[in-house]
Short mmCIF file of N, CA and C in Angstrom, two decimals:
data_model
loop_
_atom_site.label_atom_id
_atom_site.label_comp_id
_atom_site.label_asym_id
_atom_site.label_seq_id
_atom_site.Cartn_x
_atom_site.Cartn_y
_atom_site.Cartn_z
N LEU A 1 -27.74 -36.31 3.64
CA LEU A 1 -28.54 -35.26 3.01
C LEU A 1 -29.48 -35.89 1.99
N GLN A 2 -30.71 -35.45 2.01
CA GLN A 2 -31.68 -35.84 0.97
C GLN A 2 -32.15 -34.59 0.25
N LEU A 3 -32.14 -34.65 -1.05
CA LEU A 3 -32.68 -33.57 -1.88
C LEU A 3 -33.82 -34.18 -2.68
N VAL A 4 -35.01 -33.65 -2.51
CA VAL A 4 -36.19 -34.21 -3.17
C VAL A 4 -36.82 -33.14 -4.05
N GLU A 5 -36.78 -33.40 -5.35
CA GLU A 5 -37.38 -32.49 -6.32
C GLU A 5 -38.83 -32.89 -6.59
N SER A 6 -39.64 -31.90 -6.94
CA SER A 6 -41.02 -32.17 -7.33
C SER A 6 -41.47 -31.07 -8.29
N GLY A 7 -42.72 -31.16 -8.74
CA GLY A 7 -43.27 -30.09 -9.57
C GLY A 7 -43.17 -30.31 -11.06
N GLY A 8 -42.51 -31.39 -11.47
CA GLY A 8 -42.41 -31.65 -12.90
C GLY A 8 -43.73 -32.10 -13.49
N GLY A 9 -43.77 -32.16 -14.81
CA GLY A 9 -44.99 -32.61 -15.47
C GLY A 9 -44.97 -32.28 -16.93
N LEU A 10 -46.12 -32.47 -17.57
CA LEU A 10 -46.28 -32.20 -19.00
C LEU A 10 -47.01 -30.88 -19.17
N VAL A 11 -46.38 -29.96 -19.90
CA VAL A 11 -47.01 -28.66 -20.15
C VAL A 11 -46.83 -28.31 -21.63
N GLN A 12 -47.60 -27.33 -22.07
CA GLN A 12 -47.46 -26.85 -23.44
C GLN A 12 -46.42 -25.74 -23.50
N ALA A 13 -45.87 -25.56 -24.67
CA ALA A 13 -44.91 -24.47 -24.88
C ALA A 13 -45.54 -23.15 -24.47
N GLY A 14 -44.75 -22.32 -23.79
CA GLY A 14 -45.23 -21.03 -23.32
C GLY A 14 -45.74 -21.05 -21.89
N ALA A 15 -45.94 -22.22 -21.35
CA ALA A 15 -46.45 -22.34 -19.98
C ALA A 15 -45.34 -22.11 -18.96
N SER A 16 -45.75 -22.12 -17.68
CA SER A 16 -44.81 -21.96 -16.57
C SER A 16 -44.91 -23.14 -15.62
N LEU A 17 -43.82 -23.42 -14.94
CA LEU A 17 -43.78 -24.42 -13.89
C LEU A 17 -42.86 -23.92 -12.80
N ARG A 18 -43.13 -24.34 -11.57
CA ARG A 18 -42.21 -24.06 -10.47
C ARG A 18 -41.79 -25.38 -9.85
N LEU A 19 -40.50 -25.59 -9.79
CA LEU A 19 -39.96 -26.81 -9.22
C LEU A 19 -39.43 -26.51 -7.82
N PRO A 20 -39.98 -27.15 -6.79
CA PRO A 20 -39.40 -27.04 -5.46
C PRO A 20 -38.40 -28.18 -5.23
N CYS A 21 -37.40 -27.92 -4.41
CA CYS A 21 -36.46 -28.94 -3.97
C CYS A 21 -36.32 -28.79 -2.46
N THR A 22 -36.71 -29.84 -1.75
CA THR A 22 -36.66 -29.79 -0.30
C THR A 22 -35.45 -30.57 0.20
N ALA A 23 -34.69 -29.94 1.08
CA ALA A 23 -33.49 -30.56 1.64
C ALA A 23 -33.78 -31.02 3.06
N SER A 24 -33.26 -32.20 3.41
CA SER A 24 -33.38 -32.70 4.77
C SER A 24 -32.12 -33.49 5.11
N GLY A 25 -31.95 -33.76 6.40
CA GLY A 25 -30.74 -34.47 6.82
C GLY A 25 -29.71 -33.49 7.32
N ARG A 26 -28.52 -33.55 6.79
CA ARG A 26 -27.45 -32.68 7.27
C ARG A 26 -27.65 -31.28 6.69
N THR A 27 -26.84 -30.37 7.17
CA THR A 27 -26.87 -28.99 6.68
C THR A 27 -26.46 -28.96 5.20
N ILE A 28 -27.16 -28.15 4.43
CA ILE A 28 -26.84 -28.05 3.01
C ILE A 28 -25.52 -27.33 2.81
N SER A 29 -25.06 -27.39 1.60
CA SER A 29 -23.78 -26.77 1.25
C SER A 29 -23.72 -25.32 1.68
N PRO A 30 -22.61 -24.92 2.31
CA PRO A 30 -22.45 -23.51 2.66
C PRO A 30 -22.04 -22.67 1.47
N TYR A 31 -21.86 -23.30 0.32
CA TYR A 31 -21.37 -22.57 -0.84
C TYR A 31 -22.50 -22.21 -1.80
N ALA A 32 -23.16 -23.22 -2.36
CA ALA A 32 -24.22 -22.92 -3.32
C ALA A 32 -25.13 -24.11 -3.52
N MET A 33 -26.36 -23.82 -3.94
CA MET A 33 -27.33 -24.82 -4.35
C MET A 33 -27.80 -24.45 -5.75
N GLY A 34 -28.23 -25.45 -6.50
CA GLY A 34 -28.65 -25.12 -7.86
C GLY A 34 -29.38 -26.24 -8.55
N TRP A 35 -29.51 -26.07 -9.85
CA TRP A 35 -30.21 -27.03 -10.69
C TRP A 35 -29.39 -27.30 -11.95
N PHE A 36 -29.43 -28.56 -12.35
CA PHE A 36 -28.96 -28.88 -13.68
C PHE A 36 -30.02 -29.78 -14.32
N ARG A 37 -29.90 -29.97 -15.62
CA ARG A 37 -30.87 -30.82 -16.31
C ARG A 37 -30.14 -31.74 -17.28
N GLN A 38 -30.83 -32.81 -17.62
CA GLN A 38 -30.28 -33.75 -18.58
C GLN A 38 -31.40 -34.30 -19.44
N ALA A 39 -31.32 -34.07 -20.72
CA ALA A 39 -32.29 -34.60 -21.66
C ALA A 39 -31.78 -35.94 -22.19
N ASP A 40 -32.69 -36.72 -22.73
CA ASP A 40 -32.32 -38.03 -23.27
C ASP A 40 -31.21 -37.90 -24.29
N GLY A 41 -30.15 -38.67 -24.08
CA GLY A 41 -29.06 -38.70 -25.04
C GLY A 41 -28.18 -37.47 -25.06
N LYS A 42 -28.37 -36.58 -24.10
CA LYS A 42 -27.58 -35.34 -24.09
C LYS A 42 -26.77 -35.24 -22.80
N ARG A 43 -25.79 -34.35 -22.84
CA ARG A 43 -24.97 -34.14 -21.66
C ARG A 43 -25.70 -33.32 -20.62
N ARG A 44 -25.25 -33.44 -19.39
CA ARG A 44 -25.76 -32.63 -18.31
C ARG A 44 -25.58 -31.15 -18.66
N GLU A 45 -26.58 -30.33 -18.35
CA GLU A 45 -26.53 -28.91 -18.65
C GLU A 45 -26.81 -28.09 -17.40
N PHE A 46 -25.94 -27.17 -17.11
CA PHE A 46 -26.16 -26.26 -15.97
C PHE A 46 -27.37 -25.38 -16.24
N VAL A 47 -28.23 -25.25 -15.23
CA VAL A 47 -29.43 -24.41 -15.37
C VAL A 47 -29.31 -23.14 -14.53
N ALA A 48 -29.11 -23.30 -13.22
CA ALA A 48 -29.06 -22.13 -12.35
C ALA A 48 -28.43 -22.50 -11.02
N ALA A 49 -27.91 -21.48 -10.34
CA ALA A 49 -27.34 -21.69 -9.01
C ALA A 49 -27.53 -20.44 -8.17
N LEU A 50 -27.56 -20.67 -6.85
CA LEU A 50 -27.76 -19.60 -5.88
C LEU A 50 -26.68 -19.75 -4.82
N ARG A 51 -25.86 -18.73 -4.68
CA ARG A 51 -24.84 -18.76 -3.63
C ARG A 51 -25.53 -18.65 -2.27
N THR A 52 -25.15 -19.53 -1.36
CA THR A 52 -25.79 -19.59 -0.05
C THR A 52 -25.53 -18.31 0.75
N VAL A 53 -24.32 -17.79 0.65
CA VAL A 53 -23.95 -16.54 1.32
C VAL A 53 -23.84 -15.45 0.27
N GLY A 54 -24.57 -14.40 0.47
CA GLY A 54 -24.52 -13.29 -0.48
C GLY A 54 -25.66 -13.29 -1.48
N GLY A 55 -26.15 -14.50 -1.81
CA GLY A 55 -27.32 -14.60 -2.69
C GLY A 55 -27.07 -14.37 -4.16
N ASP A 56 -25.80 -14.38 -4.60
CA ASP A 56 -25.54 -14.23 -6.04
C ASP A 56 -26.20 -15.38 -6.80
N THR A 57 -26.73 -15.06 -7.98
CA THR A 57 -27.35 -16.07 -8.83
C THR A 57 -26.61 -16.21 -10.15
N TYR A 58 -26.68 -17.40 -10.71
CA TYR A 58 -26.03 -17.71 -11.97
C TYR A 58 -27.02 -18.50 -12.82
N TYR A 59 -26.99 -18.26 -14.11
CA TYR A 59 -27.91 -18.95 -15.02
C TYR A 59 -27.18 -19.45 -16.26
N GLY A 60 -27.66 -20.59 -16.76
CA GLY A 60 -27.18 -21.05 -18.04
C GLY A 60 -27.70 -20.14 -19.15
N ASP A 61 -26.96 -20.04 -20.23
CA ASP A 61 -27.33 -19.12 -21.31
C ASP A 61 -28.70 -19.43 -21.89
N SER A 62 -29.06 -20.70 -21.95
CA SER A 62 -30.32 -21.07 -22.60
C SER A 62 -31.55 -20.74 -21.76
N VAL A 63 -31.37 -20.41 -20.48
CA VAL A 63 -32.54 -20.13 -19.63
C VAL A 63 -32.56 -18.71 -19.09
N LYS A 64 -31.51 -17.94 -19.38
CA LYS A 64 -31.46 -16.57 -18.87
C LYS A 64 -32.67 -15.78 -19.33
N GLY A 65 -33.27 -15.06 -18.39
CA GLY A 65 -34.43 -14.24 -18.71
C GLY A 65 -35.75 -14.98 -18.62
N ARG A 66 -35.69 -16.31 -18.52
CA ARG A 66 -36.91 -17.11 -18.44
C ARG A 66 -37.03 -17.85 -17.11
N PHE A 67 -35.94 -18.28 -16.55
CA PHE A 67 -35.94 -19.04 -15.30
C PHE A 67 -35.41 -18.17 -14.17
N THR A 68 -35.93 -18.42 -12.95
CA THR A 68 -35.47 -17.71 -11.77
C THR A 68 -35.27 -18.70 -10.64
N ILE A 69 -34.11 -18.64 -10.01
CA ILE A 69 -33.82 -19.50 -8.86
C ILE A 69 -33.99 -18.69 -7.58
N SER A 70 -34.53 -19.34 -6.55
CA SER A 70 -34.69 -18.67 -5.26
C SER A 70 -34.69 -19.72 -4.16
N GLY A 71 -34.56 -19.25 -2.93
CA GLY A 71 -34.53 -20.18 -1.81
C GLY A 71 -35.31 -19.66 -0.63
N ASP A 72 -35.81 -20.57 0.18
CA ASP A 72 -36.51 -20.24 1.42
C ASP A 72 -35.80 -21.01 2.53
N ASN A 73 -34.93 -20.32 3.25
CA ASN A 73 -34.14 -20.99 4.28
C ASN A 73 -35.02 -21.58 5.38
N ALA A 74 -36.08 -20.90 5.73
CA ALA A 74 -36.95 -21.37 6.80
C ALA A 74 -37.59 -22.71 6.45
N LYS A 75 -37.81 -22.93 5.16
CA LYS A 75 -38.43 -24.17 4.71
C LYS A 75 -37.42 -25.16 4.15
N ASN A 76 -36.13 -24.78 4.17
CA ASN A 76 -35.09 -25.63 3.57
C ASN A 76 -35.45 -26.02 2.15
N THR A 77 -35.95 -25.07 1.40
CA THR A 77 -36.44 -25.36 0.06
C THR A 77 -35.82 -24.42 -0.96
N LEU A 78 -35.42 -25.00 -2.07
CA LEU A 78 -34.91 -24.27 -3.22
C LEU A 78 -35.95 -24.34 -4.31
N TYR A 79 -36.11 -23.25 -5.06
CA TYR A 79 -37.12 -23.21 -6.11
C TYR A 79 -36.49 -22.87 -7.46
N LEU A 80 -37.14 -23.38 -8.49
CA LEU A 80 -36.79 -22.97 -9.85
C LEU A 80 -38.10 -22.59 -10.54
N GLN A 81 -38.28 -21.30 -10.77
CA GLN A 81 -39.44 -20.81 -11.50
C GLN A 81 -39.10 -20.79 -12.98
N MET A 82 -39.87 -21.51 -13.75
CA MET A 82 -39.59 -21.62 -15.19
C MET A 82 -40.76 -21.03 -15.97
N ASN A 83 -40.48 -19.98 -16.71
CA ASN A 83 -41.49 -19.31 -17.52
C ASN A 83 -41.17 -19.46 -19.00
N SER A 84 -42.17 -19.22 -19.82
CA SER A 84 -41.99 -19.28 -21.27
C SER A 84 -41.28 -20.57 -21.69
N LEU A 85 -41.78 -21.67 -21.20
CA LEU A 85 -41.12 -22.96 -21.48
C LEU A 85 -41.15 -23.30 -22.96
N LYS A 86 -40.08 -23.95 -23.39
CA LYS A 86 -39.92 -24.34 -24.79
C LYS A 86 -39.75 -25.86 -24.86
N PRO A 87 -40.06 -26.46 -25.99
CA PRO A 87 -39.85 -27.92 -26.11
C PRO A 87 -38.42 -28.33 -25.78
N GLU A 88 -37.45 -27.48 -26.09
CA GLU A 88 -36.05 -27.82 -25.80
C GLU A 88 -35.71 -27.76 -24.32
N ASP A 89 -36.65 -27.33 -23.50
CA ASP A 89 -36.46 -27.39 -22.05
C ASP A 89 -36.82 -28.77 -21.49
N THR A 90 -37.34 -29.64 -22.31
CA THR A 90 -37.70 -30.99 -21.88
C THR A 90 -36.47 -31.73 -21.38
N ALA A 91 -36.54 -32.20 -20.12
CA ALA A 91 -35.39 -32.87 -19.51
C ALA A 91 -35.79 -33.32 -18.11
N VAL A 92 -34.92 -34.10 -17.51
CA VAL A 92 -35.02 -34.37 -16.08
C VAL A 92 -34.22 -33.28 -15.37
N TYR A 93 -34.85 -32.63 -14.42
CA TYR A 93 -34.24 -31.53 -13.67
C TYR A 93 -33.80 -32.04 -12.30
N TYR A 94 -32.55 -31.77 -11.99
CA TYR A 94 -31.96 -32.22 -10.74
C TYR A 94 -31.59 -31.03 -9.87
N CYS A 95 -31.91 -31.16 -8.60
CA CYS A 95 -31.49 -30.21 -7.59
C CYS A 95 -30.13 -30.68 -7.05
N ALA A 96 -29.22 -29.75 -6.80
CA ALA A 96 -27.87 -30.17 -6.45
C ALA A 96 -27.18 -29.20 -5.51
N GLU A 97 -26.25 -29.77 -4.75
CA GLU A 97 -25.27 -28.95 -4.03
C GLU A 97 -24.12 -28.68 -4.99
N LEU A 98 -23.54 -27.50 -4.87
CA LEU A 98 -22.38 -27.18 -5.68
C LEU A 98 -21.21 -26.77 -4.80
N THR A 99 -20.03 -27.12 -5.24
CA THR A 99 -18.82 -26.66 -4.58
C THR A 99 -18.10 -25.59 -5.40
N TRP A 100 -18.61 -25.32 -6.59
CA TRP A 100 -18.08 -24.23 -7.41
C TRP A 100 -19.12 -23.83 -8.44
N VAL A 101 -19.26 -22.53 -8.64
CA VAL A 101 -20.07 -22.01 -9.73
C VAL A 101 -19.50 -20.67 -10.16
N GLY A 102 -19.54 -20.40 -11.44
CA GLY A 102 -19.04 -19.14 -11.96
C GLY A 102 -17.71 -19.31 -12.66
N PRO A 103 -17.38 -18.35 -13.52
CA PRO A 103 -16.11 -18.45 -14.27
C PRO A 103 -14.93 -18.45 -13.31
N PRO A 104 -13.81 -19.01 -13.75
CA PRO A 104 -13.54 -19.51 -15.09
C PRO A 104 -13.81 -21.01 -15.27
N ARG A 105 -14.33 -21.67 -14.23
CA ARG A 105 -14.52 -23.11 -14.33
C ARG A 105 -15.98 -23.47 -14.52
N ASP A 106 -16.22 -24.68 -15.02
CA ASP A 106 -17.57 -25.22 -15.09
C ASP A 106 -18.08 -25.46 -13.67
N PRO A 107 -19.41 -25.45 -13.48
CA PRO A 107 -19.94 -25.76 -12.14
C PRO A 107 -19.50 -27.15 -11.68
N VAL A 108 -19.32 -27.29 -10.37
CA VAL A 108 -18.94 -28.57 -9.78
C VAL A 108 -20.04 -28.97 -8.81
N TYR A 109 -20.63 -30.12 -9.08
CA TYR A 109 -21.73 -30.64 -8.25
C TYR A 109 -21.19 -31.69 -7.30
N SER A 110 -21.63 -31.61 -6.04
CA SER A 110 -21.15 -32.60 -5.07
C SER A 110 -22.23 -33.59 -4.68
N TYR A 111 -23.47 -33.23 -4.85
CA TYR A 111 -24.57 -34.11 -4.45
C TYR A 111 -25.81 -33.67 -5.19
N TRP A 112 -26.68 -34.63 -5.58
CA TRP A 112 -27.93 -34.26 -6.24
C TRP A 112 -29.03 -35.24 -5.95
N GLY A 113 -30.26 -34.82 -6.21
CA GLY A 113 -31.41 -35.66 -5.97
C GLY A 113 -31.69 -36.59 -7.13
N LYS A 114 -32.87 -37.20 -7.12
CA LYS A 114 -33.23 -38.16 -8.15
C LYS A 114 -33.85 -37.52 -9.38
N GLY A 115 -34.23 -36.26 -9.26
CA GLY A 115 -34.72 -35.54 -10.42
C GLY A 115 -36.22 -35.57 -10.58
N THR A 116 -36.71 -34.62 -11.37
CA THR A 116 -38.12 -34.57 -11.73
C THR A 116 -38.21 -34.26 -13.22
N LEU A 117 -39.10 -34.98 -13.91
CA LEU A 117 -39.19 -34.86 -15.37
C LEU A 117 -40.09 -33.71 -15.77
N VAL A 118 -39.58 -32.87 -16.64
CA VAL A 118 -40.35 -31.79 -17.24
C VAL A 118 -40.43 -32.06 -18.74
N THR A 119 -41.67 -32.12 -19.23
CA THR A 119 -41.88 -32.35 -20.66
C THR A 119 -42.69 -31.18 -21.21
N VAL A 120 -42.14 -30.55 -22.25
CA VAL A 120 -42.81 -29.40 -22.85
C VAL A 120 -43.20 -29.77 -24.28
N SER A 121 -44.49 -29.75 -24.53
CA SER A 121 -44.99 -30.11 -25.86
C SER A 121 -45.12 -28.86 -26.73
N SER A 122 -44.97 -29.05 -28.04
CA SER A 122 -45.06 -27.90 -28.96
C SER A 122 -46.48 -27.66 -29.42
#
């Protein structure tokens, strides 16, 4: 499986970006796909996930109401629409397969791409 993220870049606070993640190779996880991010010197942070069956979505507290996850099965592509970006959103964003999302446990990632850098200036 290959997961290739794109769409990152440098934007000003308040701007929007859409990150696509294209999957190729074997069939993607039958459970969920999602995004996490990691800023310099900080721990990995869950951003969003989309259940493959049923379409339930999950969001990290810091992005709720601003980010939207969606998927296009025909294109094997996962998207992360990011609106009202803040400097604290600056991080490398990774597209990932998940084997668990939702309470009571932390998300469990089984595979991820190389990431795309998003930098938000103030």
